[in-house]
Tab-separated table of N, CA and C in Angstrom:
chain	number	residue	atom	x	y	z
A	20	TYR	N	-31.840	32.927	-17.078
A	20	TYR	CA	-30.887	33.325	-16.055
A	20	TYR	C	-30.972	32.395	-14.864
A	21	LYS	N	-29.837	32.280	-14.207
A	21	LYS	CA	-29.788	31.431	-13.026
A	21	LYS	C	-29.239	32.267	-11.876
A	22	VAL	N	-29.952	32.276	-10.795
A	22	VAL	CA	-29.535	33.043	-9.631
A	22	VAL	C	-28.798	32.097	-8.686
A	23	VAL	N	-27.552	32.456	-8.374
A	23	VAL	CA	-26.726	31.639	-7.494
A	23	VAL	C	-26.200	32.541	-6.391
A	24	SER	N	-26.293	32.063	-5.187
A	24	SER	CA	-25.788	32.872	-4.086
A	24	SER	C	-24.270	32.730	-3.987
A	25	ARG	N	-23.653	33.713	-3.476
A	25	ARG	CA	-22.195	33.722	-3.310
A	25	ARG	C	-21.765	32.624	-2.339
A	26	GLU	N	-22.587	32.369	-1.344
A	26	GLU	CA	-22.264	31.360	-0.339
A	26	GLU	C	-22.257	29.950	-0.937
A	27	SER	N	-23.238	29.635	-1.765
A	27	SER	CA	-23.277	28.309	-2.378
A	27	SER	C	-22.122	28.142	-3.370
A	28	GLU	N	-21.762	29.226	-4.051
A	28	GLU	CA	-20.615	29.172	-4.971
A	28	GLU	C	-19.321	28.893	-4.209
A	29	MET	N	-19.142	29.508	-3.062
A	29	MET	CA	-17.947	29.284	-2.242
A	29	MET	C	-17.922	27.851	-1.708
A	30	GLU	N	-19.085	27.295	-1.371
A	30	GLU	CA	-19.155	25.909	-0.907
A	30	GLU	C	-18.754	24.940	-2.012
A	31	LYS	N	-19.187	25.225	-3.248
A	31	LYS	CA	-18.803	24.383	-4.376
A	31	LYS	C	-17.301	24.441	-4.625
A	32	VAL	N	-16.735	25.614	-4.532
A	32	VAL	CA	-15.286	25.774	-4.729
A	32	VAL	C	-14.528	25.021	-3.640
A	33	ALA	N	-14.988	25.122	-2.408
A	33	ALA	CA	-14.332	24.421	-1.301
A	33	ALA	C	-14.450	22.910	-1.472
A	34	ALA	N	-15.605	22.433	-1.929
A	34	ALA	CA	-15.791	20.990	-2.130
A	34	ALA	C	-14.901	20.481	-3.254
A	35	SER	N	-14.792	21.236	-4.333
A	35	SER	CA	-13.934	20.792	-5.440
A	35	SER	C	-12.466	20.843	-5.043
A	36	ALA	N	-12.093	21.821	-4.237
A	36	ALA	CA	-10.703	21.892	-3.775
A	36	ALA	C	-10.370	20.711	-2.874
A	37	SER	N	-11.282	20.330	-1.994
A	37	SER	CA	-11.005	19.188	-1.112
A	37	SER	C	-10.993	17.882	-1.897
A	38	ALA	N	-11.836	17.763	-2.929
A	38	ALA	CA	-11.820	16.563	-3.764
A	38	ALA	C	-10.512	16.469	-4.544
A	39	THR	N	-10.047	17.584	-5.071
A	39	THR	CA	-8.771	17.606	-5.792
A	39	THR	C	-7.622	17.249	-4.862
A	40	LEU	N	-7.661	17.768	-3.648
A	40	LEU	CA	-6.624	17.448	-2.669
A	40	LEU	C	-6.632	15.965	-2.334
A	41	ALA	N	-7.815	15.372	-2.208
A	41	ALA	CA	-7.908	13.939	-1.896
A	41	ALA	C	-7.366	13.091	-3.041
A	42	VAL	N	-7.678	13.454	-4.273
A	42	VAL	CA	-7.166	12.702	-5.422
A	42	VAL	C	-5.646	12.827	-5.501
A	43	ASN	N	-5.132	14.046	-5.332
A	43	ASN	CA	-3.682	14.246	-5.369
A	43	ASN	C	-2.983	13.492	-4.247
A	44	ALA	N	-3.568	13.490	-3.063
A	44	ALA	CA	-2.974	12.759	-1.941
A	44	ALA	C	-2.976	11.262	-2.204
A	45	GLY	N	-4.037	10.751	-2.810
A	45	GLY	CA	-4.096	9.323	-3.142
A	45	GLY	C	-3.041	8.935	-4.165
A	46	ILE	N	-2.858	9.760	-5.186
A	46	ILE	CA	-1.836	9.481	-6.195
A	46	ILE	C	-0.442	9.551	-5.579
A	47	ALA	N	-0.214	10.545	-4.735
A	47	ALA	CA	1.087	10.668	-4.068
A	47	ALA	C	1.346	9.466	-3.158
A	48	ALA	N	0.326	9.008	-2.458
A	48	ALA	CA	0.484	7.836	-1.591
A	48	ALA	C	0.795	6.586	-2.412
A	49	LEU	N	0.141	6.459	-3.566
A	49	LEU	CA	0.407	5.321	-4.435
A	49	LEU	C	1.861	5.334	-4.927
A	50	PHE	N	2.336	6.503	-5.374
A	50	PHE	CA	3.730	6.621	-5.797
A	50	PHE	C	4.688	6.352	-4.634
A	51	ALA	N	4.325	6.805	-3.439
A	51	ALA	CA	5.173	6.586	-2.270
A	51	ALA	C	5.294	5.102	-1.959
A	52	ILE	N	4.188	4.385	-1.999
A	52	ILE	CA	4.215	2.947	-1.713
A	52	ILE	C	5.039	2.208	-2.758
A	53	ILE	N	4.853	2.573	-4.034
A	53	ILE	CA	5.636	1.940	-5.098
A	53	ILE	C	7.124	2.224	-4.895
A	54	GLY	N	7.472	3.457	-4.558
A	54	GLY	CA	8.870	3.814	-4.339
A	54	GLY	C	9.488	3.085	-3.165
A	55	ILE	N	8.732	2.936	-2.091
A	55	ILE	CA	9.259	2.241	-0.908
A	55	ILE	C	9.495	0.767	-1.212
A	56	PHE	N	8.549	0.123	-1.883
A	56	PHE	CA	8.742	-1.284	-2.229
A	56	PHE	C	9.880	-1.461	-3.231
A	57	ASN	N	10.039	-0.505	-4.141
A	57	ASN	CA	11.141	-0.562	-5.091
A	57	ASN	C	12.481	-0.443	-4.363
A	58	ALA	N	12.579	0.472	-3.415
A	58	ALA	CA	13.818	0.626	-2.649
A	58	ALA	C	14.113	-0.639	-1.844
A	59	PHE	N	13.081	-1.204	-1.222
A	59	PHE	CA	13.259	-2.431	-0.448
A	59	PHE	C	13.765	-3.556	-1.344
A	60	SER	N	13.166	-3.693	-2.517
A	60	SER	CA	13.566	-4.739	-3.458
A	60	SER	C	14.989	-4.514	-3.961
A	61	ALA	N	15.337	-3.271	-4.259
A	61	ALA	CA	16.685	-2.975	-4.758
A	61	ALA	C	17.751	-3.277	-3.710
A	62	VAL	N	17.491	-2.918	-2.463
A	62	VAL	CA	18.461	-3.177	-1.399
A	62	VAL	C	18.612	-4.672	-1.166
A	63	THR	N	17.502	-5.382	-1.124
A	63	THR	CA	17.563	-6.829	-0.919
A	63	THR	C	18.317	-7.509	-2.056
A	64	GLY	N	18.031	-7.118	-3.283
A	64	GLY	CA	18.739	-7.684	-4.427
A	64	GLY	C	20.215	-7.337	-4.425
A	65	ASN	N	20.533	-6.114	-4.044
A	65	ASN	CA	21.932	-5.679	-3.982
A	65	ASN	C	22.717	-6.500	-2.957
A	66	LEU	N	22.134	-6.710	-1.803
A	66	LEU	CA	22.820	-7.501	-0.773
A	66	LEU	C	22.967	-8.958	-1.191
A	67	THR	N	21.951	-9.486	-1.862
A	67	THR	CA	22.022	-10.873	-2.318
A	67	THR	C	23.110	-11.044	-3.374
A	68	MET	N	23.246	-10.052	-4.247
A	68	MET	CA	24.266	-10.138	-5.296
A	68	MET	C	25.690	-10.062	-4.722
A	69	ARG	N	25.833	-9.446	-3.570
A	69	ARG	CA	27.167	-9.270	-2.991
A	69	ARG	C	27.455	-10.241	-1.846
A	70	ARG	N	26.776	-11.380	-1.829
A	70	ARG	CA	27.001	-12.384	-0.781
A	70	ARG	C	28.452	-12.811	-0.710
A	71	LYS	N	29.056	-13.055	-1.866
A	71	LYS	CA	30.429	-13.540	-1.910
A	71	LYS	C	31.400	-12.490	-1.359
A	72	ASP	N	31.168	-11.235	-1.680
A	72	ASP	CA	32.024	-10.165	-1.159
A	72	ASP	C	31.955	-10.102	0.365
A	73	PHE	N	30.745	-10.191	0.887
A	73	PHE	CA	30.597	-10.157	2.341
A	73	PHE	C	31.226	-11.391	2.994
A	74	ALA	N	31.121	-12.534	2.331
A	74	ALA	CA	31.730	-13.748	2.876
A	74	ALA	C	33.253	-13.605	2.904
A	75	MET	N	33.831	-12.985	1.875
A	75	MET	CA	35.297	-12.754	1.888
A	75	MET	C	35.698	-11.834	3.023
A	76	LEU	N	34.934	-10.769	3.231
A	76	LEU	CA	35.244	-9.857	4.341
A	76	LEU	C	35.141	-10.574	5.681
A	77	ARG	N	34.127	-11.404	5.827
A	77	ARG	CA	33.978	-12.139	7.080
A	77	ARG	C	35.088	-13.162	7.256
A	78	SER	N	35.579	-13.724	6.142
A	78	SER	CA	36.625	-14.743	6.256
A	78	SER	C	37.970	-14.156	6.666
A	79	VAL	N	38.191	-12.865	6.394
A	79	VAL	CA	39.473	-12.251	6.779
A	79	VAL	C	39.392	-11.548	8.123
A	80	GLY	N	38.268	-11.709	8.836
A	80	GLY	CA	38.238	-11.221	10.205
A	80	GLY	C	37.207	-10.166	10.522
A	81	LEU	N	36.331	-9.844	9.610
A	81	LEU	CA	35.286	-8.872	9.906
A	81	LEU	C	34.244	-9.545	10.801
A	82	ASP	N	34.141	-9.059	12.036
A	82	ASP	CA	33.192	-9.666	12.972
A	82	ASP	C	31.776	-9.143	12.723
A	83	ASP	N	30.822	-9.671	13.476
A	83	ASP	CA	29.422	-9.285	13.278
A	83	ASP	C	29.187	-7.811	13.565
A	84	GLN	N	29.893	-7.270	14.555
A	84	GLN	CA	29.718	-5.857	14.879
A	84	GLN	C	30.249	-4.981	13.741
A	85	GLY	N	31.414	-5.309	13.208
A	85	GLY	CA	31.963	-4.568	12.078
A	85	GLY	C	31.100	-4.700	10.838
A	86	PHE	N	30.573	-5.899	10.616
A	86	PHE	CA	29.677	-6.131	9.491
A	86	PHE	C	28.416	-5.279	9.628
A	87	GLY	N	27.909	-5.207	10.847
A	87	GLY	CA	26.741	-4.364	11.104
A	87	GLY	C	27.034	-2.897	10.850
A	88	HIS	N	28.232	-2.438	11.249
A	88	HIS	CA	28.607	-1.043	11.007
A	88	HIS	C	28.721	-0.746	9.514
A	89	VAL	N	29.308	-1.670	8.758
A	89	VAL	CA	29.439	-1.480	7.312
A	89	VAL	C	28.063	-1.337	6.677
A	90	LEU	N	27.164	-2.229	7.037
A	90	LEU	CA	25.827	-2.180	6.455
A	90	LEU	C	25.033	-0.973	6.948
A	91	PHE	N	25.248	-0.570	8.189
A	91	PHE	CA	24.565	0.617	8.714
A	91	PHE	C	24.982	1.858	7.936
A	92	LEU	N	26.299	2.026	7.729
A	92	LEU	CA	26.774	3.204	6.997
A	92	LEU	C	26.304	3.184	5.545
A	93	GLU	N	26.325	2.017	4.933
A	93	GLU	CA	25.850	1.902	3.559
A	93	GLU	C	24.358	2.226	3.474
A	94	GLY	N	23.582	1.691	4.395
A	94	GLY	CA	22.150	1.961	4.407
A	94	GLY	C	21.842	3.421	4.670
A	95	LEU	N	22.577	4.033	5.585
A	95	LEU	CA	22.380	5.447	5.873
A	95	LEU	C	22.689	6.294	4.643
A	96	PHE	N	23.759	5.940	3.937
A	96	PHE	CA	24.133	6.664	2.723
A	96	PHE	C	23.038	6.545	1.667
A	97	PHE	N	22.561	5.324	1.430
A	97	PHE	CA	21.558	5.122	0.393
A	97	PHE	C	20.187	5.672	0.783
A	98	ALA	N	19.905	5.789	2.062
A	98	ALA	CA	18.619	6.340	2.492
A	98	ALA	C	18.629	7.866	2.484
A	99	LEU	N	19.751	8.468	2.888
A	99	LEU	CA	19.799	9.921	2.991
A	99	LEU	C	20.167	10.608	1.682
A	100	ARG	N	20.864	9.926	0.803
A	100	ARG	CA	21.313	10.551	-0.444
A	100	ARG	C	20.154	11.093	-1.279
A	101	PRO	N	19.094	10.321	-1.543
A	101	PRO	CA	18.001	10.905	-2.339
A	101	PRO	C	17.320	12.076	-1.642
A	102	ILE	N	17.222	11.992	-0.327
A	102	ILE	CA	16.570	13.072	0.411
A	102	ILE	C	17.409	14.337	0.321
A	103	LEU	N	18.710	14.210	0.540
A	103	LEU	CA	19.581	15.388	0.505
A	103	LEU	C	19.746	15.944	-0.910
A	104	LEU	N	19.693	15.092	-1.913
A	104	LEU	CA	19.774	15.581	-3.296
A	104	LEU	C	18.473	16.256	-3.728
A	105	ALA	N	17.352	15.876	-3.143
A	105	ALA	CA	16.066	16.455	-3.529
A	105	ALA	C	15.819	17.820	-2.897
A	106	ILE	N	16.434	18.097	-1.749
A	106	ILE	CA	16.163	19.354	-1.044
A	106	ILE	C	16.446	20.588	-1.901
A	107	PRO	N	17.592	20.691	-2.589
A	107	PRO	CA	17.806	21.896	-3.425
A	107	PRO	C	16.785	22.028	-4.558
A	108	TRP	N	16.410	20.911	-5.168
A	108	TRP	CA	15.420	20.973	-6.247
A	108	TRP	C	14.062	21.406	-5.721
A	109	ILE	N	13.678	20.884	-4.581
A	109	ILE	CA	12.403	21.266	-3.979
A	109	ILE	C	12.406	22.749	-3.628
A	110	ALA	N	13.530	23.231	-3.105
A	110	ALA	CA	13.632	24.650	-2.757
A	110	ALA	C	13.502	25.534	-3.995
A	111	VAL	N	14.137	25.144	-5.091
A	111	VAL	CA	14.067	25.939	-6.321
A	111	VAL	C	12.641	25.949	-6.873
A	112	VAL	N	12.001	24.790	-6.931
A	112	VAL	CA	10.636	24.714	-7.467
A	112	VAL	C	9.677	25.514	-6.584
A	113	ASN	N	9.804	25.375	-5.273
A	113	ASN	CA	8.918	26.122	-4.378
A	113	ASN	C	9.165	27.620	-4.461
A	114	ALA	N	10.430	28.031	-4.554
A	114	ALA	CA	10.734	29.455	-4.693
A	114	ALA	C	10.145	30.000	-5.992
A	115	PHE	N	10.205	29.210	-7.074
A	115	PHE	CA	9.622	29.638	-8.338
A	115	PHE	C	8.116	29.831	-8.215
A	116	PHE	N	7.435	28.886	-7.555
A	116	PHE	CA	5.985	29.007	-7.409
A	116	PHE	C	5.604	30.154	-6.486
A	117	VAL	N	6.383	30.392	-5.453
A	117	VAL	CA	6.105	31.531	-4.573
A	117	VAL	C	6.267	32.829	-5.355
A	118	TRP	N	7.313	32.892	-6.184
A	118	TRP	CA	7.528	34.082	-7.010
A	118	TRP	C	6.420	34.220	-8.063
A	119	LEU	N	6.043	33.103	-8.684
A	119	LEU	CA	5.028	33.116	-9.731
A	119	LEU	C	3.675	33.574	-9.191
A	120	LEU	N	3.321	33.138	-8.006
A	120	LEU	CA	2.041	33.505	-7.402
A	120	LEU	C	2.082	34.834	-6.666
A	121	ASP	N	3.266	35.435	-6.607
A	121	ASP	CA	3.456	36.710	-5.902
A	121	ASP	C	2.898	36.613	-4.480
A	122	MET	N	3.332	35.558	-3.818
A	122	MET	CA	2.850	35.236	-2.483
A	122	MET	C	3.937	35.567	-1.465
A	123	PRO	N	3.570	36.098	-0.326
A	123	PRO	CA	4.577	36.288	0.718
A	123	PRO	C	5.112	34.941	1.200
A	124	PHE	N	6.404	34.890	1.455
A	124	PHE	CA	7.026	33.633	1.851
A	124	PHE	C	6.456	33.113	3.159
A	125	SER	N	6.060	34.010	4.059
A	125	SER	CA	5.473	33.579	5.333
A	125	SER	C	4.151	32.841	5.108
A	126	MET	N	3.381	33.261	4.104
A	126	MET	CA	2.132	32.574	3.802
A	126	MET	C	2.419	31.175	3.242
A	127	PHE	N	3.467	31.071	2.438
A	127	PHE	CA	3.855	29.770	1.901
A	127	PHE	C	4.269	28.827	3.024
A	128	LEU	N	5.031	29.331	3.981
A	128	LEU	CA	5.498	28.486	5.080
A	128	LEU	C	4.348	27.964	5.936
A	129	THR	N	3.295	28.741	6.068
A	129	THR	CA	2.161	28.269	6.870
A	129	THR	C	1.429	27.125	6.177
A	130	ALA	N	1.490	27.072	4.841
A	130	ALA	CA	0.794	26.013	4.101
A	130	ALA	C	1.723	24.879	3.689
A	131	PHE	N	3.009	24.993	3.967
A	131	PHE	CA	3.973	23.980	3.543
A	131	PHE	C	3.745	22.692	4.331
A	132	PRO	N	3.596	21.558	3.647
A	132	PRO	CA	3.280	20.292	4.334
A	132	PRO	C	4.537	19.619	4.902
A	133	LEU	N	5.114	20.195	5.923
A	133	LEU	CA	6.355	19.683	6.489
A	133	LEU	C	6.161	18.334	7.171
A	134	ALA	N	5.090	18.167	7.913
A	134	ALA	CA	4.866	16.912	8.650
A	134	ALA	C	4.750	15.711	7.711
A	135	PRO	N	3.952	15.768	6.635
A	135	PRO	CA	3.902	14.598	5.742
A	135	PRO	C	5.242	14.301	5.072
A	136	ILE	N	5.995	15.333	4.755
A	136	ILE	CA	7.299	15.117	4.130
A	136	ILE	C	8.245	14.430	5.102
A	137	LEU	N	8.266	14.879	6.343
A	137	LEU	CA	9.140	14.256	7.346
A	137	LEU	C	8.702	12.828	7.658
A	138	ILE	N	7.401	12.597	7.686
A	138	ILE	CA	6.902	11.238	7.926
A	138	ILE	C	7.309	10.317	6.782
A	139	TYR	N	7.180	10.798	5.547
A	139	TYR	CA	7.567	9.982	4.393
A	139	TYR	C	9.071	9.708	4.406
A	140	ALA	N	9.868	10.700	4.754
A	140	ALA	CA	11.320	10.483	4.836
A	140	ALA	C	11.641	9.448	5.906
A	141	ALA	N	10.953	9.506	7.040
A	141	ALA	CA	11.179	8.523	8.103
A	141	ALA	C	10.755	7.122	7.650
A	142	VAL	N	9.666	7.030	6.892
A	142	VAL	CA	9.216	5.731	6.392
A	142	VAL	C	10.233	5.171	5.395
A	143	ILE	N	10.781	6.028	4.538
A	143	ILE	CA	11.808	5.577	3.588
A	143	ILE	C	13.025	5.052	4.335
A	144	ILE	N	13.505	5.812	5.303
A	144	ILE	CA	14.682	5.399	6.070
A	144	ILE	C	14.379	4.102	6.822
A	145	GLY	N	13.180	3.982	7.378
A	145	GLY	CA	12.798	2.759	8.076
A	145	GLY	C	12.728	1.554	7.152
A	146	ALA	N	12.165	1.749	5.954
A	146	ALA	CA	12.074	0.637	4.996
A	146	ALA	C	13.457	0.202	4.546
A	147	MET	N	14.337	1.149	4.303
A	147	MET	CA	15.699	0.798	3.902
A	147	MET	C	16.415	0.097	5.058
A	148	GLY	N	16.182	0.569	6.276
A	148	GLY	CA	16.777	-0.086	7.436
A	148	GLY	C	16.291	-1.519	7.593
A	149	LEU	N	14.982	-1.726	7.410
A	149	LEU	CA	14.446	-3.088	7.476
A	149	LEU	C	15.036	-3.983	6.391
A	150	ALA	N	15.224	-3.432	5.208
A	150	ALA	CA	15.817	-4.222	4.128
A	150	ALA	C	17.249	-4.613	4.478
A	151	TYR	N	18.010	-3.686	5.048
A	151	TYR	CA	19.387	-4.009	5.427
A	151	TYR	C	19.440	-4.989	6.589
A	152	VAL	N	18.536	-4.854	7.550
A	152	VAL	CA	18.493	-5.803	8.668
A	152	VAL	C	18.139	-7.195	8.158
A	153	ASN	N	17.158	-7.275	7.269
A	153	ASN	CA	16.751	-8.555	6.699
A	153	ASN	C	17.892	-9.173	5.892
A	154	GLY	N	18.554	-8.372	5.059
A	154	GLY	CA	19.673	-8.874	4.263
A	154	GLY	C	20.848	-9.299	5.118
A	155	ALA	N	21.161	-8.523	6.139
A	155	ALA	CA	22.277	-8.859	7.026
A	155	ALA	C	22.001	-10.150	7.773
A	156	ARG	N	20.747	-10.330	8.191
A	156	ARG	CA	20.391	-11.547	8.911
A	156	ARG	C	20.588	-12.768	8.021
A	157	SER	N	20.171	-12.680	6.760
A	157	SER	CA	20.328	-13.832	5.875
A	157	SER	C	21.791	-14.056	5.502
A	158	ILE	N	22.569	-13.004	5.380
A	158	ILE	CA	23.997	-13.158	5.054
A	158	ILE	C	24.751	-13.758	6.242
A	159	ARG	N	24.403	-13.351	7.449
A	159	ARG	CA	25.081	-13.888	8.641
A	159	ARG	C	24.788	-15.373	8.838
A	160	ARG	N	23.619	-15.838	8.415
A	160	ARG	CA	23.248	-17.247	8.598
A	160	ARG	C	24.004	-18.179	7.664
A	161	GLU	N	24.456	-17.665	6.524
A	161	GLU	CA	25.113	-18.521	5.536
A	161	GLU	C	26.532	-18.860	5.977
A	162	PRO	N	26.926	-20.114	5.878
A	162	PRO	CA	28.314	-20.473	6.205
A	162	PRO	C	29.281	-19.840	5.191
A	163	ILE	N	30.387	-19.310	5.716
A	163	ILE	CA	31.341	-18.596	4.873
A	163	ILE	C	31.918	-19.515	3.795
A	164	ALA	N	32.299	-20.716	4.190
A	164	ALA	CA	32.930	-21.639	3.249
A	164	ALA	C	31.971	-22.017	2.121
A	165	ALA	N	30.721	-22.244	2.448
A	165	ALA	CA	29.752	-22.637	1.423
A	165	ALA	C	29.518	-21.506	0.413
A	166	VAL	N	29.491	-20.265	0.895
A	166	VAL	CA	29.285	-19.152	-0.013
A	166	VAL	C	30.496	-18.957	-0.918
A	167	LEU	N	31.699	-19.065	-0.342
A	167	LEU	CA	32.919	-18.889	-1.141
A	167	LEU	C	33.099	-20.018	-2.158
A	168	ARG	N	32.663	-21.222	-1.803
A	168	ARG	CA	32.785	-22.362	-2.699
A	168	ARG	C	31.774	-22.335	-3.834
A	169	SER	N	30.609	-21.761	-3.568
A	169	SER	CA	29.547	-21.813	-4.577
A	169	SER	C	29.950	-20.963	-5.776
A	170	GLY	N	29.567	-21.425	-6.947
A	170	GLY	CA	29.879	-20.698	-8.174
A	170	GLY	C	28.868	-19.611	-8.467
A	171	LEU	N	27.804	-19.558	-7.689
A	171	LEU	CA	26.774	-18.544	-7.912
A	171	LEU	C	27.230	-17.212	-7.373
A	172	VAL	N	26.910	-16.180	-8.093
A	172	VAL	CA	27.277	-14.837	-7.653
A	172	VAL	C	26.085	-14.217	-6.986
């Protein structure tokens, strides 16, 4: 037989819970970094592929301010769309788990990690904004005639 105190058992449970939380947070951070770099790469590639389209718009009179507005609205759409599409799914999954655990909703709200979610959303929007600023800067530097003349898409 082994005699174990209730206090030491609770300490072991708390230590394993914190270790599990640290591993899960590390995996989530890794996925977040991969997702942010993927979004940055996709936006940069998308803008590079559409150089000729932007050059045509600039050639018919789209000034730098209008060009900035076009890219701002496009970036806002692409940054907010995944966030807004995910909210209903997150609500359904969380409601299911609250129901499954027979937990009061107020208890769930006290443990809901709102700050990390909002920080991650802000980082996503910031990364997409940086990608659009970087792409717009490189598109504005290119001469319109040279882009329209080039056979590269």
